[in-house]
Amino acid sequence: MVRRRVIPCLLLKDRGLVKTVKFKEPKYVGDPINAIRIFNEKEVDELVLLDIEASRLNREPNYELIAEVAGECFMPICYGGGIKTLEHAEKVFSLGIEKIAINTAALDDLSLIRQIADKFGSQSVVGSMDCRKGFWSGYSVYSENGTKDTKRQPVEWAQELEAAGVGEIFLNSVDRDGTQKGFDISLVESVVSQVHVPVIACGGAGSTTDLIDLFDRTGVSAVAAGSLFVFHGKHRAVLISYPDINVLNAG
Amino acid sequence: MIVVVDYGVGNIASVLNMLKRVGAKAKASNSREDIEQADKLILPGVGAFDAGMQTLRSSGLIEVLNEQVLNKHKPVMGVCLGSQMLGNGSEEGNEPGLGWIDMDIVRFEKRDGRKVPHMGWNEVNPQLQHPILTGIDKESRFYFVHSYYMLPRHAENTLLTANYDQQFTAAVVKDNIFGFQFHPEKSHKFGMQLFKNFVELI
């Protein structure tokens, strides 16, 4: 059977790697190339690399950095951030990246996903969505790095992304980001059960047990985490780690 | 010199990156002369079957590839869609494949709880003893992304199988022709080993 996929999710700001809490307070954790080299040595299943300010600053992906990253990666890598057109996507693919995450641009215009899927196949497009739980109401999808409520329901939006041609969904919980308090299981299950494409859940992983728990309790295809793999101990010292795949697949 | 056939569809940069890592002399090219002079060929590919075959056909390279692979018997390695293109045709479209290996490409049926595409890391089961599998065993794992799989008509063409709620062919072989459904260029040391084996094939 297919192994449980565990994906370090790395956030880029300028040329540095950062980690946020609830999408805020980006803390510098190190040099991206160095970190990726370490993750490569640890033979991680896959990497997700997100430029968290490209869209907000309305700038294109940092192609030079992406090329450098791809040159270090002997595992699949998904890049997201600042891709607004098919040309941007083509350029990123040509550098040796096999998946592109589209978030903000899909909220503006879903047709970009169809264009990329038609040219490069559905497996190359990941629909990324950031969700928050409302104070009174249910969950909602947020844009602009978790700051603006789009008033869309996560399940409906995930289905729209699937219909538009994404091969995977990257489901992010803004509320749990960086908290290490565990995944938002009800959010994950609600989306997983209503789409046919694989779902990657991100936000809240605090231990390997949290990862196993999410696999056991939902039909999630992959789990992603940031803090869990870059911080160590209660003082959050920077130390890159990755769980033993045999522990994850024992259950 | 290994030539990665650059017909406009595929993960060329990653394949070159891996070849460089195993110390092979390699380049990407769409020139007939380069393909004629190559010792070995790699046929990459991602995306839809028809789009891949149409692009390959319009590149005008099929004739030279047939000559080099079928008559000159140069080792060739198809990766992912490039591997499926070695067959007769696919349920995904209407275009004929290269027809180098007698196989059809069929879709994973949707079943309860099984997500399609099949995406992720799988272990493989060698079906044959072959130098291309040196150092590859049941513990080796590879990265797959596909909705369709290869169905050889002759069992002796199945090199590796894998399991995704059903057993399916993960790699094929026929004489000098190899096809890998997964992405060895994105499969860490296991993929590196396969590339090394291909580079060292005589």
GROMACS .gro file of C-alpha atoms in nm:
model
  453
    1MET     CA    1   0.000   0.000   0.000
    2VAL     CA    2   0.090   0.359  -0.039
    3ARG     CA    3   0.285   0.488   0.256
    4ARG     CA    4   0.163   0.766   0.478
    5ARG     CA    5   0.304   1.085   0.336
    6VAL     CA    6   0.457   1.333   0.578
    7ILE     CA    7   0.553   1.667   0.434
    8PRO     CA    8   0.763   1.943   0.588
    9CYS     CA    9   0.606   2.275   0.497
   10LEU     CA   10   0.862   2.553   0.468
   11LEU     CA   11   0.779   2.920   0.456
   12LEU     CA   12   0.987   3.171   0.265
   13LYS     CA   13   1.015   3.539   0.340
   14ASP     CA   14   1.274   3.738   0.151
   15ARG     CA   15   1.547   3.476   0.114
   16GLY     CA   16   1.502   3.332   0.459
   17LEU     CA   17   1.304   3.050   0.605
   18VAL     CA   18   1.049   3.159   0.866
   19LYS     CA   19   0.784   3.001   1.086
   20THR     CA   20   0.463   3.175   1.179
   21VAL     CA   21   0.201   3.139   1.451
   22LYS     CA   22  -0.155   3.172   1.317
   23PHE     CA   23   0.002   3.320   1.003
   24LYS     CA   24   0.162   3.600   1.208
   25GLU     CA   25   0.491   3.672   1.385
   26PRO     CA   26   0.722   3.521   1.124
   27LYS     CA   27   1.030   3.401   1.311
   28TYR     CA   28   1.351   3.348   1.115
   29VAL     CA   29   1.461   2.986   1.139
   30GLY     CA   30   1.741   2.962   0.886
   31ASP     CA   31   1.868   2.945   0.535
   32PRO     CA   32   1.631   2.765   0.297
   33ILE     CA   33   1.899   2.587   0.094
   34ASN     CA   34   2.069   2.455   0.403
   35ALA     CA   35   1.738   2.338   0.550
   36ILE     CA   36   1.639   2.167   0.228
   37ARG     CA   37   1.972   1.990   0.209
   38ILE     CA   38   1.910   1.851   0.558
   39PHE     CA   39   1.556   1.742   0.469
   40ASN     CA   40   1.695   1.576   0.157
   41GLU     CA   41   1.944   1.381   0.367
   42LYS     CA   42   1.662   1.272   0.593
   43GLU     CA   43   1.484   1.137   0.285
   44VAL     CA   44   1.159   1.317   0.350
   45ASP     CA   45   0.859   1.211   0.143
   46GLU     CA   46   0.803   1.548  -0.014
   47LEU     CA   47   0.845   1.919   0.054
   48VAL     CA   48   0.610   2.212   0.034
   49LEU     CA   49   0.774   2.551  -0.007
   50LEU     CA   50   0.551   2.857   0.023
   51ASP     CA   51   0.658   3.215  -0.036
   52ILE     CA   52   0.430   3.388   0.211
   53GLU     CA   53   0.471   3.741   0.086
   54ALA     CA   54   0.493   3.712  -0.292
   55SER     CA   55   0.119   3.749  -0.350
   56ARG     CA   56   0.076   4.019  -0.092
   57LEU     CA   57   0.361   4.223  -0.240
   58ASN     CA   58   0.233   4.142  -0.587
   59ARG     CA   59   0.563   4.001  -0.702
   60GLU     CA   60   0.655   3.698  -0.907
   61PRO     CA   61   0.818   3.388  -0.759
   62ASN     CA   62   1.190   3.412  -0.684
   63TYR     CA   63   1.296   3.189  -0.975
   64GLU     CA   64   1.663   3.200  -0.887
   65LEU     CA   65   1.601   3.065  -0.540
   66ILE     CA   66   1.355   2.804  -0.669
   67ALA     CA   67   1.615   2.675  -0.915
   68GLU     CA   68   1.867   2.646  -0.636
   69VAL     CA   69   1.615   2.459  -0.420
   70ALA     CA   70   1.518   2.221  -0.700
   71GLY     CA   71   1.885   2.141  -0.756
   72GLU     CA   72   1.908   2.011  -0.398
   73CYS     CA   73   1.588   1.807  -0.401
   74PHE     CA   74   1.571   1.442  -0.487
   75MET     CA   75   1.214   1.424  -0.369
   76PRO     CA   76   0.892   1.579  -0.497
   77ILE     CA   77   0.853   1.945  -0.423
   78CYS     CA   78   0.553   2.171  -0.436
   79TYR     CA   79   0.604   2.546  -0.467
   80GLY     CA   80   0.345   2.812  -0.393
   81GLY     CA   81   0.346   3.190  -0.384
   82GLY     CA   82   0.300   3.462  -0.641
   83ILE     CA   83   0.191   3.246  -0.934
   84LYS     CA   84  -0.073   3.438  -1.123
   85THR     CA   85  -0.037   3.325  -1.483
   86LEU     CA   86   0.033   3.015  -1.688
   87GLU     CA   87   0.369   3.170  -1.782
   88HIS     CA   88   0.472   3.195  -1.416
   89ALA     CA   89   0.374   2.829  -1.370
   90GLU     CA   90   0.565   2.719  -1.681
   91LYS     CA   91   0.876   2.892  -1.557
   92VAL     CA   92   0.857   2.723  -1.217
   93PHE     CA   93   0.801   2.378  -1.373
   94SER     CA   94   1.096   2.427  -1.606
   95LEU     CA   95   1.322   2.468  -1.302
   96GLY     CA   96   1.249   2.114  -1.183
   97ILE     CA   97   0.950   2.167  -0.954
   98GLU     CA   98   0.667   1.919  -1.014
   99LYS     CA   99   0.378   2.073  -0.827
  100ILE     CA  100   0.249   2.423  -0.796
  101ALA     CA  101   0.018   2.542  -0.522
  102ILE     CA  102  -0.238   2.802  -0.619
  103ASN     CA  103  -0.419   2.991  -0.348
  104THR     CA  104  -0.485   3.363  -0.395
  105ALA     CA  105  -0.490   3.344  -0.774
  106ALA     CA  106  -0.759   3.073  -0.768
  107LEU     CA  107  -0.981   3.292  -0.550
  108ASP     CA  108  -0.944   3.566  -0.810
  109ASP     CA  109  -0.992   3.343  -1.114
  110LEU     CA  110  -1.039   2.967  -1.116
  111SER     CA  111  -0.952   2.935  -1.484
  112LEU     CA  112  -0.578   2.948  -1.406
  113ILE     CA  113  -0.608   2.602  -1.248
  114ARG     CA  114  -0.773   2.462  -1.560
  115GLN     CA  115  -0.504   2.615  -1.781
  116ILE     CA  116  -0.221   2.463  -1.577
  117ALA     CA  117  -0.397   2.125  -1.548
  118ASP     CA  118  -0.459   2.110  -1.923
  119LYS     CA  119  -0.098   2.176  -2.003
  120PHE     CA  120   0.084   1.995  -1.720
  121GLY     CA  121  -0.179   1.756  -1.586
  122SER     CA  122  -0.393   1.772  -1.273
  123GLN     CA  123  -0.124   1.607  -1.063
  124SER     CA  124   0.085   1.921  -1.104
  125VAL     CA  125  -0.168   2.162  -0.953
  126VAL     CA  126  -0.241   2.177  -0.584
  127GLY     CA  127  -0.535   2.385  -0.465
  128SER     CA  128  -0.422   2.552  -0.146
  129MET     CA  129  -0.681   2.691   0.093
  130ASP     CA  130  -0.649   2.869   0.428
  131CYS     CA  131  -0.939   2.816   0.668
  132ARG     CA  132  -1.046   2.970   0.995
  133LYS     CA  133  -1.327   2.892   1.229
  134GLY     CA  134  -1.563   3.184   1.279
  135PHE     CA  135  -1.655   3.307   1.624
  136TRP     CA  136  -2.025   3.239   1.576
  137SER     CA  137  -2.044   3.077   1.240
  138GLY     CA  138  -1.867   2.775   1.090
  139TYR     CA  139  -1.547   2.760   0.893
  140SER     CA  140  -1.458   3.004   0.622
  141VAL     CA  141  -1.187   3.027   0.357
  142TYR     CA  142  -0.948   3.322   0.397
  143SER     CA  143  -0.742   3.501   0.138
  144GLU     CA  144  -0.442   3.734   0.154
  145ASN     CA  145  -0.240   3.522   0.388
  146GLY     CA  146  -0.523   3.450   0.626
  147THR     CA  147  -0.640   3.807   0.674
  148LYS     CA  148  -0.949   3.843   0.454
  149ASP     CA  149  -1.267   3.639   0.490
  150THR     CA  150  -1.389   3.528   0.148
  151LYS     CA  151  -1.715   3.400   0.303
  152ARG     CA  152  -1.669   3.070   0.122
  153GLN     CA  153  -1.732   2.739   0.292
  154PRO     CA  154  -1.425   2.511   0.290
  155VAL     CA  155  -1.612   2.204   0.160
  156GLU     CA  156  -1.775   2.395  -0.124
  157TRP     CA  157  -1.452   2.568  -0.217
  158ALA     CA  158  -1.262   2.238  -0.212
  159GLN     CA  159  -1.520   2.090  -0.448
  160GLU     CA  160  -1.489   2.390  -0.676
  161LEU     CA  161  -1.112   2.349  -0.680
  162GLU     CA  162  -1.152   1.981  -0.763
  163ALA     CA  163  -1.397   2.057  -1.044
  164ALA     CA  164  -1.153   2.319  -1.177
  165GLY     CA  165  -0.887   2.049  -1.210
  166VAL     CA  166  -0.661   2.037  -0.905
  167GLY     CA  167  -0.500   1.700  -0.838
  168GLU     CA  168  -0.463   1.762  -0.467
  169ILE     CA  169  -0.584   1.994  -0.195
  170PHE     CA  170  -0.358   2.158   0.060
  171LEU     CA  171  -0.582   2.234   0.354
  172ASN     CA  172  -0.441   2.481   0.599
  173SER     CA  173  -0.587   2.570   0.937
  174VAL     CA  174  -0.493   2.930   1.016
  175ASP     CA  175  -0.614   2.888   1.375
  176ARG     CA  176  -0.380   2.597   1.439
  177ASP     CA  177  -0.077   2.724   1.244
  178GLY     CA  178   0.234   2.720   1.463
  179THR     CA  179   0.038   2.632   1.779
  180GLN     CA  180   0.142   2.265   1.784
  181LYS     CA  181  -0.190   2.189   1.957
  182GLY     CA  182  -0.299   1.918   1.717
  183PHE     CA  183  -0.482   1.918   1.385
  184ASP     CA  184  -0.833   2.051   1.342
  185ILE     CA  185  -0.976   1.704   1.285
  186SER     CA  186  -1.333   1.808   1.212
  187LEU     CA  187  -1.217   2.054   0.943
  188VAL     CA  188  -0.996   1.791   0.783
  189GLU     CA  189  -1.259   1.518   0.790
  190SER     CA  190  -1.529   1.746   0.649
  191VAL     CA  191  -1.320   1.823   0.342
  192VAL     CA  192  -1.162   1.479   0.295
  193SER     CA  193  -1.501   1.308   0.294
  194GLN     CA  194  -1.642   1.540   0.025
  195VAL     CA  195  -1.369   1.538  -0.240
  196HIS     CA  196  -1.214   1.260  -0.448
  197VAL     CA  197  -0.864   1.400  -0.479
  198PRO     CA  198  -0.596   1.351  -0.212
  199VAL     CA  199  -0.597   1.604   0.072
  200ILE     CA  200  -0.285   1.726   0.255
  201ALA     CA  201  -0.368   1.863   0.598
  202CYS     CA  202  -0.153   2.131   0.758
  203GLY     CA  203  -0.165   2.331   1.078
  204GLY     CA  204  -0.128   2.224   1.439
  205ALA     CA  205   0.096   1.918   1.439
  206GLY     CA  206   0.278   1.907   1.771
  207SER     CA  207   0.403   1.550   1.780
  208THR     CA  208   0.438   1.236   1.574
  209THR     CA  209   0.133   1.109   1.761
  210ASP     CA  210  -0.070   1.395   1.615
  211LEU     CA  211   0.031   1.283   1.266
  212ILE     CA  212  -0.060   0.919   1.330
  213ASP     CA  213  -0.382   1.023   1.495
  214LEU     CA  214  -0.492   1.225   1.193
  215PHE     CA  215  -0.420   0.935   0.956
  216ASP     CA  216  -0.608   0.695   1.184
  217ARG     CA  217  -0.912   0.917   1.229
  218THR     CA  218  -0.958   1.069   0.885
  219GLY     CA  219  -0.909   0.965   0.525
  220VAL     CA  220  -0.636   1.224   0.483
  221SER     CA  221  -0.371   1.133   0.223
  222ALA     CA  222  -0.083   1.333   0.364
  223VAL     CA  223   0.004   1.548   0.659
  224ALA     CA  224   0.220   1.858   0.652
  225ALA     CA  225   0.386   2.040   0.937
  226GLY     CA  226   0.623   2.328   0.995
  227SER     CA  227   0.705   2.384   1.362
  228LEU     CA  228   0.719   2.011   1.440
  229PHE     CA  229   1.009   1.964   1.198
  230VAL     CA  230   1.203   2.284   1.265
  231PHE     CA  231   1.169   2.344   1.638
  232HIS     CA  232   1.281   2.136   1.932
  233GLY     CA  233   1.180   2.157   2.297
  234LYS     CA  234   0.965   2.406   2.480
  235HIS     CA  235   1.194   2.698   2.404
  236ARG     CA  236   1.149   2.628   2.034
  237ALA     CA  237   1.518   2.599   1.953
  238VAL     CA  238   1.573   2.553   1.582
  239LEU     CA  239   1.656   2.190   1.508
  240ILE     CA  240   1.550   2.009   1.194
  241SER     CA  241   1.395   1.667   1.249
  242TYR     CA  242   1.176   1.416   1.069
  243PRO     CA  243   0.992   1.112   1.203
  244ASP     CA  244   1.091   0.755   1.127
  245ILE     CA  245   0.864   0.634   0.845
  246ASN     CA  246   0.841   0.290   0.998
  247VAL     CA  247   0.684   0.434   1.312
  248LEU     CA  248   0.424   0.612   1.101
  249ASN     CA  249   0.339   0.308   0.895
  250ALA     CA  250   0.336   0.055   1.179
  251GLY     CA  251  -0.033   0.099   1.263
  252MET     CA  252   2.643   1.054  -2.361
  253ILE     CA  253   2.287   1.010  -2.241
  254VAL     CA  254   2.032   1.224  -2.419
  255VAL     CA  255   1.713   1.322  -2.238
  256VAL     CA  256   1.467   1.368  -2.521
  257ASP     CA  257   1.338   1.721  -2.483
  258TYR     CA  258   1.019   1.721  -2.687
  259GLY     CA  259   0.858   1.985  -2.468
  260VAL     CA  260   0.677   1.777  -2.206
  261GLY     CA  261   0.843   1.665  -1.891
  262ASN     CA  262   1.052   1.695  -1.588
  263ILE     CA  263   1.378   1.750  -1.774
  264ALA     CA  264   1.555   1.955  -1.507
  265SER     CA  265   1.498   1.693  -1.236
  266VAL     CA  266   1.615   1.408  -1.459
  267LEU     CA  267   1.933   1.596  -1.557
  268ASN     CA  268   1.991   1.683  -1.194
  269MET     CA  269   1.981   1.316  -1.096
  270LEU     CA  270   2.203   1.209  -1.387
  271LYS     CA  271   2.455   1.470  -1.283
  272ARG     CA  272   2.444   1.337  -0.928
  273VAL     CA  273   2.529   0.984  -1.042
  274GLY     CA  274   2.814   1.124  -1.250
  275ALA     CA  275   2.670   1.059  -1.595
  276LYS     CA  276   2.741   1.269  -1.900
  277ALA     CA  277   2.401   1.383  -2.012
  278LYS     CA  278   2.215   1.658  -2.187
  279ALA     CA  279   1.865   1.747  -2.289
  280SER     CA  280   1.812   1.778  -2.661
  281ASN     CA  281   1.551   1.767  -2.934
  282SER     CA  282   1.802   1.738  -3.215
  283ARG     CA  283   1.804   1.436  -3.444
  284GLU     CA  284   2.186   1.435  -3.456
  285ASP     CA  285   2.218   1.428  -3.077
  286ILE     CA  286   1.974   1.137  -3.057
  287GLU     CA  287   2.166   0.951  -3.327
  288GLN     CA  288   2.494   1.005  -3.143
  289ALA     CA  289   2.361   0.922  -2.794
  290ASP     CA  290   2.463   0.601  -2.619
  291LYS     CA  291   2.139   0.590  -2.425
  292LEU     CA  292   1.811   0.775  -2.427
  293ILE     CA  293   1.563   0.888  -2.166
  294LEU     CA  294   1.205   0.969  -2.255
  295PRO     CA  295   1.048   1.186  -1.984
  296GLY     CA  296   0.690   1.301  -1.973
  297VAL     CA  297   0.413   1.433  -1.752
  298GLY     CA  298   0.050   1.515  -1.811
  299ALA     CA  299  -0.208   1.373  -2.047
  300PHE     CA  300  -0.135   1.087  -2.287
  301ASP     CA  301  -0.271   1.247  -2.605
  302ALA     CA  302  -0.099   1.577  -2.536
  303GLY     CA  303   0.230   1.393  -2.480
  304MET     CA  304   0.203   1.181  -2.796
  305GLN     CA  305   0.093   1.476  -3.009
  306THR     CA  306   0.382   1.686  -2.885
  307LEU     CA  307   0.626   1.404  -2.947
  308ARG     CA  308   0.485   1.349  -3.297
  309SER     CA  309   0.497   1.717  -3.387
  310SER     CA  310   0.859   1.728  -3.270
  311GLY     CA  311   0.928   1.500  -3.567
  312LEU     CA  312   1.146   1.272  -3.355
  313ILE     CA  313   0.947   0.948  -3.362
  314GLU     CA  314   1.119   0.818  -3.673
  315VAL     CA  315   1.470   0.870  -3.537
  316LEU     CA  316   1.368   0.725  -3.201
  317ASN     CA  317   1.224   0.414  -3.367
  318GLU     CA  318   1.546   0.373  -3.561
  319GLN     CA  319   1.774   0.415  -3.257
  320VAL     CA  320   1.568   0.202  -3.021
  321LEU     CA  321   1.429  -0.074  -3.242
  322ASN     CA  322   1.709  -0.114  -3.497
  323LYS     CA  323   2.019   0.013  -3.316
  324HIS     CA  324   1.898  -0.129  -2.983
  325LYS     CA  325   2.007   0.168  -2.775
  326PRO     CA  326   1.894   0.142  -2.414
  327VAL     CA  327   1.599   0.371  -2.353
  328MET     CA  328   1.423   0.454  -2.031
  329GLY     CA  329   1.071   0.597  -2.022
  330VAL     CA  330   0.967   0.780  -1.707
  331CYS     CA  331   0.607   0.825  -1.592
  332LEU     CA  332   0.408   0.934  -1.898
  333GLY     CA  333   0.718   0.854  -2.103
  334SER     CA  334   0.684   0.498  -1.980
  335GLN     CA  335   0.315   0.476  -2.071
  336MET     CA  336   0.397   0.608  -2.418
  337LEU     CA  337   0.601   0.294  -2.484
  338GLY     CA  338   0.270   0.103  -2.510
  339ASN     CA  339   0.001   0.066  -2.775
  340GLY     CA  340  -0.239   0.330  -2.649
  341SER     CA  341  -0.424   0.458  -2.345
  342GLU     CA  342  -0.778   0.470  -2.215
  343GLU     CA  343  -0.698   0.833  -2.143
  344GLY     CA  344  -0.707   0.928  -2.508
  345ASN     CA  345  -0.717   0.824  -2.872
  346GLU     CA  346  -0.360   0.868  -2.985
  347PRO     CA  347  -0.159   0.556  -3.059
  348GLY     CA  348   0.150   0.506  -2.844
  349LEU     CA  349   0.499   0.421  -2.967
  350GLY     CA  350   0.408   0.050  -2.962
  351TRP     CA  351   0.752  -0.063  -2.848
  352ILE     CA  352   0.608  -0.277  -2.570
  353ASP     CA  353   0.286  -0.469  -2.618
  354MET     CA  354   0.075  -0.315  -2.343
  355ASP     CA  355  -0.231  -0.102  -2.287
  356ILE     CA  356  -0.267   0.185  -2.045
  357VAL     CA  357  -0.578   0.166  -1.830
  358ARG     CA  358  -0.738   0.379  -1.561
  359PHE     CA  359  -0.751   0.300  -1.192
  360GLU     CA  360  -1.119   0.238  -1.126
  361LYS     CA  361  -1.272   0.455  -0.860
  362ARG     CA  362  -1.337   0.244  -0.556
  363ASP     CA  363  -1.455   0.323  -0.208
  364GLY     CA  364  -1.194   0.515  -0.019
  365ARG     CA  365  -0.933   0.491  -0.291
  366LYS     CA  366  -0.818   0.829  -0.413
  367VAL     CA  367  -0.721   0.872  -0.776
  368PRO     CA  368  -0.458   0.984  -0.876
  369HIS     CA  369  -0.242   0.738  -0.690
  370MET     CA  370   0.006   0.975  -0.533
  371GLY     CA  371   0.282   0.893  -0.293
  372TRP     CA  372   0.552   0.647  -0.197
  373ASN     CA  373   0.514   0.277  -0.263
  374GLU     CA  374   0.733  -0.022  -0.217
  375VAL     CA  375   0.784  -0.238  -0.525
  376ASN     CA  376   0.815  -0.610  -0.593
  377PRO     CA  377   1.074  -0.722  -0.844
  378GLN     CA  378   0.930  -0.978  -1.088
  379LEU     CA  379   1.249  -1.054  -1.278
  380GLN     CA  380   1.620  -1.067  -1.215
  381HIS     CA  381   1.777  -0.795  -1.419
  382PRO     CA  382   2.090  -0.575  -1.394
  383ILE     CA  383   1.867  -0.265  -1.400
  384LEU     CA  384   1.738  -0.379  -1.058
  385THR     CA  385   2.079  -0.412  -0.891
  386GLY     CA  386   2.036  -0.298  -0.530
  387ILE     CA  387   1.659  -0.268  -0.565
  388ASP     CA  388   1.453  -0.491  -0.339
  389LYS     CA  389   1.120  -0.505  -0.160
  390GLU     CA  390   1.236  -0.237   0.081
  391SER     CA  391   1.298   0.013  -0.196
  392ARG     CA  392   1.034   0.281  -0.227
  393PHE     CA  393   0.948   0.510  -0.512
  394TYR     CA  394   0.735   0.817  -0.568
  395PHE     CA  395   0.427   0.766  -0.786
  396VAL     CA  396   0.182   1.013  -0.935
  397HIS     CA  397  -0.060   0.864  -1.185
  398SER     CA  398  -0.423   0.788  -1.260
  399TYR     CA  399  -0.350   0.530  -1.532
  400TYR     CA  400  -0.126   0.226  -1.520
  401MET     CA  401   0.050  -0.008  -1.762
  402LEU     CA  402  -0.106  -0.343  -1.842
  403PRO     CA  403   0.142  -0.558  -2.037
  404ARG     CA  404  -0.010  -0.835  -2.248
  405HIS     CA  405   0.288  -1.060  -2.181
  406ALA     CA  406   0.394  -1.134  -1.825
  407GLU     CA  407   0.764  -1.135  -1.915
  408ASN     CA  408   0.748  -0.759  -1.975
  409THR     CA  409   0.656  -0.685  -1.614
  410LEU     CA  410   0.970  -0.581  -1.427
  411LEU     CA  411   0.822  -0.443  -1.104
  412THR     CA  412   0.478  -0.449  -0.949
  413ALA     CA  413   0.333  -0.235  -0.673
  414ASN     CA  414   0.011  -0.237  -0.480
  415TYR     CA  415  -0.260   0.027  -0.465
  416ASP     CA  416  -0.563  -0.167  -0.344
  417GLN     CA  417  -0.475  -0.390  -0.637
  418GLN     CA  418  -0.152  -0.515  -0.784
  419PHE     CA  419  -0.036  -0.320  -1.088
  420THR     CA  420   0.272  -0.300  -1.308
  421ALA     CA  421   0.513  -0.036  -1.186
  422ALA     CA  422   0.791  -0.099  -1.439
  423VAL     CA  423   0.826  -0.276  -1.771
  424VAL     CA  424   1.114  -0.416  -1.972
  425LYS     CA  425   1.166  -0.554  -2.317
  426ASP     CA  426   1.520  -0.608  -2.440
  427ASN     CA  427   1.681  -0.261  -2.439
  428ILE     CA  428   1.358  -0.081  -2.346
  429PHE     CA  429   1.270   0.013  -1.987
  430GLY     CA  430   0.971   0.198  -1.850
  431PHE     CA  431   0.914   0.324  -1.497
  432GLN     CA  432   0.571   0.444  -1.394
  433PHE     CA  433   0.708   0.620  -1.088
  434HIS     CA  434   0.953   0.910  -1.074
  435PRO     CA  435   1.301   0.772  -1.005
  436GLU     CA  436   1.438   1.125  -1.039
  437LYS     CA  437   1.234   1.216  -0.730
  438SER     CA  438   1.287   0.898  -0.528
  439HIS     CA  439   1.596   0.969  -0.320
  440LYS     CA  440   1.866   0.701  -0.307
  441PHE     CA  441   1.635   0.438  -0.456
  442GLY     CA  442   1.583   0.639  -0.773
  443MET     CA  443   1.950   0.730  -0.774
  444GLN     CA  444   2.033   0.359  -0.773
  445LEU     CA  445   1.807   0.297  -1.073
  446PHE     CA  446   1.968   0.578  -1.270
  447LYS     CA  447   2.309   0.445  -1.176
  448ASN     CA  448   2.209   0.100  -1.297
  449PHE     CA  449   2.080   0.244  -1.624
  450VAL     CA  450   2.399   0.446  -1.672
  451GLU     CA  451   2.611   0.135  -1.612
  452LEU     CA  452   2.410  -0.095  -1.839
  453ILE     CA  453   2.611  -0.238  -2.124
   0.00000   0.00000   0.00000
